[in-house]
Amino acid sequence: MNKTNKNLPYILLLAPALIGYVIFAIVPIFLSFFYSLTDFDGISSSYSFIGLNNYKTAFQDDRFFYSIKVTLLITVISCIVINVAALVLAMLLNSLRKLKGLFRLLVFYPQILSFVVVGFVWSYIYNYNTGVLNYVLQIMSLDSFMQDWLGDQQLVIFSIIFVIVWQSLGFYTVIYLAALQTVPQDVVEAATIDGASKLQQFKAVIFPLLSPSFTINWILCFISGLKTYDVVKVMTDGGPGFTTETIAFNIISQAFVSNKQGYASALAIILFLFVAAMSIVQVVYLRKREVEA
């Protein structure tokens, strides 16, 4: 029996997944690049090749650069808050003696809800006139803290960031919790015997051992943040004005509202390259940091 015949069962098992990946991931990337070189509007069957004009337009478009700024703001702030809060929560859950399962369920529960559902729920909570948040502030005689949470240009981005953190926190907490349970207790006990404080134990022993999980969480969170769309669409539709318009929102708006499929494809390719570049840089840096730790 030759080598090809031996590998045939494995090839047949991999084939459906590989074919699906090619059709739904690889082919769309090449089609997007193809259409980014045209003036295709997404409706008519005729279109013209315009070379790199869509890319030139993108880099001269203030709206596109503003969407990059909004996306990076949401991504960086949410990733920092999520990782800090998730690590703290994981350590608290890991130290519990009773009701561990219940508290883990409560922390993870928002993660099972889609951003569309979460966005609708929090839109009602944030509503200025009928929302629960302002109602609670009112009955507590804190009227001065009542805000138009989704209408104020200074607050709206932070309102969205809070929702992203609330929905995503459980997932990243579980990863940190799993990593904490692999930390050798004899190492921690040795540090305690040597007189190390809790903070010193965390800095010198626990956190270095959590570096791989931090790398995973940060990369996943960063990539997710750069693709933020659904929660913005549901809660603000990019408003007020273009205040909460992310790159993904801008791409979809250009494609299906303005009927500029060619231009939207160019923006999508730029986003793809940006995400790939940022991911590679962060992985290299964080992996190097793991080794040093």
Coordinates of C-alpha atoms in Angstrom, one line a residue:
M1 CA 0.0 0.0 0.0
N2 CA 1.6 3.2 -1.1
K3 CA 1.8 6.4 0.9
T4 CA -1.0 8.1 -1.1
N5 CA -3.4 5.3 -0.3
K6 CA -2.5 5.5 3.4
N7 CA -3.2 9.2 3.6
L8 CA -6.5 9.0 1.5
P9 CA -8.8 8.6 4.6
Y10 CA -7.3 11.7 6.2
I11 CA -7.6 13.6 3.0
L12 CA -11.2 12.6 2.6
L13 CA -11.9 13.7 6.2
L14 CA -10.2 17.1 5.7
A15 CA -11.7 17.7 2.3
P16 CA -15.2 19.1 3.3
A17 CA -13.7 21.5 5.8
L18 CA -10.9 22.6 3.4
I19 CA -13.4 23.0 0.5
G20 CA -15.7 25.1 2.8
Y21 CA -12.7 27.2 3.9
V22 CA -11.6 27.9 0.3
I23 CA -15.2 28.8 -0.8
F24 CA -16.1 31.0 2.1
A25 CA -12.8 32.5 3.1
I26 CA -10.1 32.3 0.4
V27 CA -12.3 33.0 -2.7
P28 CA -14.1 36.0 -1.1
I29 CA -10.7 37.6 -0.4
F30 CA -9.6 37.3 -4.0
L31 CA -13.0 38.5 -5.2
S32 CA -12.8 41.5 -2.9
F33 CA -9.4 42.4 -4.2
F34 CA -10.7 42.0 -7.8
Y35 CA -13.7 44.2 -7.2
S36 CA -11.6 46.8 -5.4
L37 CA -9.9 47.6 -8.7
T38 CA -13.3 48.4 -10.3
D39 CA -16.2 50.8 -10.0
F40 CA -18.7 48.0 -9.4
D41 CA -21.8 49.3 -7.7
G42 CA -23.1 45.9 -6.6
I43 CA -26.2 46.1 -8.8
S44 CA -25.4 46.5 -12.5
S45 CA -23.7 43.7 -14.4
S46 CA -21.3 46.1 -16.1
Y47 CA -18.3 47.7 -14.4
S48 CA -15.0 49.2 -15.4
F49 CA -11.4 48.7 -14.1
I50 CA -10.1 51.8 -12.5
G51 CA -6.8 50.4 -11.0
L52 CA -5.9 51.7 -7.6
N53 CA -8.3 54.7 -7.7
N54 CA -10.4 53.3 -4.9
Y55 CA -7.4 53.0 -2.7
K56 CA -6.3 56.5 -3.5
T57 CA -9.8 57.7 -2.6
A58 CA -9.7 55.8 0.7
F59 CA -6.5 57.5 1.8
Q60 CA -8.0 60.9 1.0
D61 CA -11.3 60.2 2.7
D62 CA -11.6 62.0 6.1
R63 CA -14.6 59.8 6.9
F64 CA -12.4 56.7 6.5
F65 CA -9.7 58.1 8.7
Y66 CA -12.2 59.1 11.4
S67 CA -13.6 55.5 11.3
I68 CA -10.1 54.2 11.9
K69 CA -9.8 56.6 14.9
V70 CA -13.1 55.4 16.4
T71 CA -12.2 51.7 15.8
L72 CA -8.8 52.0 17.5
L73 CA -10.4 54.0 20.4
I74 CA -13.0 51.3 21.0
T75 CA -10.5 48.5 20.5
V76 CA -7.7 49.7 22.7
I77 CA -9.9 50.9 25.6
S78 CA -12.1 47.8 25.6
C79 CA -9.2 45.4 25.4
I80 CA -7.4 47.0 28.3
V81 CA -10.5 47.1 30.5
I82 CA -11.5 43.5 29.5
N83 CA -8.1 42.0 30.2
V84 CA -7.7 43.8 33.6
A85 CA -11.3 43.0 34.7
A86 CA -11.1 39.4 33.4
L87 CA -7.9 38.7 35.3
V88 CA -9.3 40.2 38.5
L89 CA -12.5 38.2 38.1
A90 CA -10.6 35.0 37.3
M91 CA -8.5 35.4 40.5
L92 CA -11.6 36.0 42.6
L93 CA -13.4 33.0 41.1
N94 CA -10.3 30.9 41.6
S95 CA -10.2 31.7 45.3
L96 CA -13.8 30.9 46.0
R97 CA -14.6 28.0 48.2
K98 CA -18.4 27.8 47.7
L99 CA -20.8 28.4 44.8
K100 CA -18.0 28.4 42.3
G101 CA -20.2 27.0 39.5
L102 CA -23.0 29.6 40.1
F103 CA -20.6 32.6 40.0
R104 CA -18.9 31.3 36.9
L105 CA -22.2 30.8 35.2
L106 CA -23.2 34.4 36.1
V107 CA -20.0 35.8 34.7
F108 CA -20.1 33.8 31.5
Y109 CA -23.8 34.2 30.8
P110 CA -23.6 37.4 28.8
Q111 CA -21.2 35.7 26.4
I112 CA -23.9 33.3 25.1
L113 CA -26.0 36.3 23.9
S114 CA -25.3 37.7 20.5
F115 CA -24.2 41.3 20.2
V116 CA -27.5 42.0 18.3
V117 CA -29.6 40.9 21.3
V118 CA -27.2 42.7 23.8
G119 CA -27.4 45.9 21.7
F120 CA -31.2 46.0 21.7
V121 CA -31.3 45.3 25.4
W122 CA -28.8 48.0 26.3
S123 CA -30.4 50.5 23.8
Y124 CA -33.6 50.3 26.0
I125 CA -31.5 50.5 29.2
Y126 CA -29.7 53.6 27.9
N127 CA -32.9 55.4 26.5
Y128 CA -33.0 58.9 28.0
N129 CA -36.8 59.1 28.5
T130 CA -37.8 55.5 29.3
G131 CA -34.5 53.7 30.0
V132 CA -33.8 51.8 33.2
L133 CA -30.5 53.5 33.9
N134 CA -31.9 57.1 34.0
Y135 CA -35.0 55.8 35.9
V136 CA -32.8 54.3 38.6
L137 CA -30.7 57.5 38.8
Q138 CA -33.9 59.5 39.1
I139 CA -35.5 57.5 41.9
M140 CA -32.2 57.7 43.8
S141 CA -32.3 61.5 43.5
L142 CA -29.3 61.6 41.2
D143 CA -30.9 63.6 38.5
S144 CA -27.7 65.4 37.8
F145 CA -26.2 62.1 36.6
M146 CA -28.9 61.5 34.0
Q147 CA -27.5 61.6 30.5
D148 CA -28.5 61.0 26.9
W149 CA -26.1 58.0 26.9
L150 CA -26.5 57.3 23.1
G151 CA -27.1 60.9 21.9
D152 CA -24.2 62.7 23.6
Q153 CA -21.2 62.7 21.3
Q154 CA -18.8 62.7 24.3
L155 CA -20.4 59.8 26.0
V156 CA -21.7 57.5 23.3
I157 CA -18.4 55.7 22.5
F158 CA -17.9 54.9 26.2
S159 CA -21.5 53.7 26.4
I160 CA -20.7 51.2 23.6
I161 CA -17.4 50.2 25.1
F162 CA -19.2 49.3 28.4
V163 CA -21.6 47.1 26.5
I164 CA -18.7 45.4 24.6
V165 CA -16.9 44.8 27.9
W166 CA -20.1 43.5 29.6
Q167 CA -20.8 41.0 26.8
S168 CA -17.2 39.8 26.3
L169 CA -15.9 39.6 29.8
G170 CA -17.0 36.1 30.6
F171 CA -15.1 34.5 27.6
Y172 CA -11.8 36.1 28.6
T173 CA -12.3 35.3 32.3
V174 CA -12.7 31.6 31.5
I175 CA -9.4 31.6 29.7
Y176 CA -7.6 33.3 32.6
L177 CA -9.3 31.0 35.0
A178 CA -8.2 27.9 33.2
A179 CA -4.6 29.2 33.1
L180 CA -4.7 30.0 36.9
Q181 CA -5.7 26.5 37.6
T182 CA -2.5 25.3 36.0
V183 CA -0.2 27.5 38.2
P184 CA 1.8 25.1 40.4
Q185 CA 0.7 25.7 44.0
D186 CA 4.1 24.6 45.4
V187 CA 5.7 27.6 43.6
V188 CA 3.2 30.0 45.1
E189 CA 3.7 28.4 48.6
A190 CA 7.5 28.7 48.2
A191 CA 7.1 32.4 47.4
T192 CA 4.8 32.8 50.5
I193 CA 7.4 31.0 52.7
D194 CA 10.1 33.4 51.3
G195 CA 8.0 36.3 52.6
A196 CA 6.6 37.6 49.3
S197 CA 3.5 39.6 49.6
K198 CA 0.4 38.9 47.5
L199 CA 1.3 41.6 45.0
Q200 CA 4.9 40.3 44.8
Q201 CA 3.6 36.8 44.2
F202 CA 1.4 38.0 41.4
K203 CA 4.1 40.1 39.7
A204 CA 7.0 37.6 40.1
V205 CA 5.2 34.2 39.9
I206 CA 1.6 34.2 38.8
F207 CA 1.5 36.7 36.0
P208 CA 4.6 35.4 34.2
L209 CA 2.9 32.0 34.1
L210 CA -0.2 33.6 32.7
S211 CA 1.7 35.2 29.8
P212 CA 0.5 32.7 27.2
S213 CA -3.2 33.2 28.2
F214 CA -2.6 37.0 28.2
T215 CA -1.3 36.8 24.6
I216 CA -4.3 34.8 23.5
N217 CA -6.8 37.1 25.2
W218 CA -5.2 40.3 23.9
I219 CA -4.9 39.1 20.3
L220 CA -8.5 37.7 20.2
C221 CA -9.8 40.9 21.8
F222 CA -7.9 43.2 19.5
I223 CA -9.0 41.4 16.3
S224 CA -12.6 41.3 17.6
G225 CA -12.4 45.1 18.3
L226 CA -11.2 45.9 14.9
K227 CA -14.2 44.2 13.4
T228 CA -16.8 45.9 15.6
Y229 CA -20.0 46.3 13.7
D230 CA -23.2 44.7 15.0
V231 CA -23.3 46.4 18.4
V232 CA -22.8 49.8 16.7
K233 CA -25.4 49.1 14.0
V234 CA -28.0 48.1 16.6
M235 CA -27.4 50.8 19.2
T236 CA -26.5 53.9 17.3
D237 CA -26.4 53.1 13.5
G238 CA -23.1 55.0 13.5
G239 CA -24.5 58.1 15.0
P240 CA -24.9 60.7 16.2
G241 CA -23.5 61.9 12.9
F242 CA -20.5 59.6 12.3
T243 CA -19.4 59.6 15.9
T244 CA -19.5 55.8 16.4
E245 CA -18.8 54.7 12.8
T246 CA -16.2 52.0 12.9
I247 CA -14.2 50.7 9.9
A248 CA -16.5 47.7 9.5
F249 CA -19.6 49.9 9.7
N250 CA -18.1 52.2 7.1
I251 CA -17.4 49.3 4.7
I252 CA -20.9 47.9 4.9
S253 CA -22.5 51.4 4.6
Q254 CA -20.4 52.1 1.5
A255 CA -21.3 48.8 0.0
F256 CA -25.1 48.5 0.7
V257 CA -26.2 52.1 1.4
S258 CA -24.1 54.1 -1.1
N259 CA -23.9 51.2 -3.5
K260 CA -20.1 51.5 -3.9
Q261 CA -19.1 47.9 -3.8
G262 CA -15.8 48.5 -5.5
Y263 CA -14.8 51.2 -3.0
A264 CA -16.1 49.1 -0.1
S265 CA -14.0 46.2 -1.3
A266 CA -10.9 48.4 -1.2
L267 CA -11.7 49.4 2.3
A268 CA -12.2 45.7 3.2
I269 CA -8.8 44.8 1.8
I270 CA -7.2 47.7 3.7
L271 CA -8.9 46.4 6.9
F272 CA -7.7 42.9 6.2
L273 CA -4.1 43.9 5.7
F274 CA -4.3 46.2 8.8
V275 CA -5.7 43.4 11.0
A276 CA -3.1 40.9 9.7
A277 CA -0.2 43.4 10.2
M278 CA -1.3 44.3 13.7
S279 CA -1.8 40.7 14.7
I280 CA 1.7 39.7 13.5
V281 CA 3.4 42.6 15.3
Q282 CA 1.5 41.9 18.5
V283 CA 2.1 38.1 18.4
V284 CA 5.8 38.6 17.8
Y285 CA 6.1 41.2 20.6
L286 CA 4.0 39.2 23.1
R287 CA 5.7 35.9 22.3
K288 CA 9.1 37.6 22.9
R289 CA 7.8 38.9 26.2
E290 CA 6.6 35.4 27.2
V291 CA 10.2 34.1 26.7
E292 CA 11.7 37.0 28.7
A293 CA 9.2 36.4 31.5

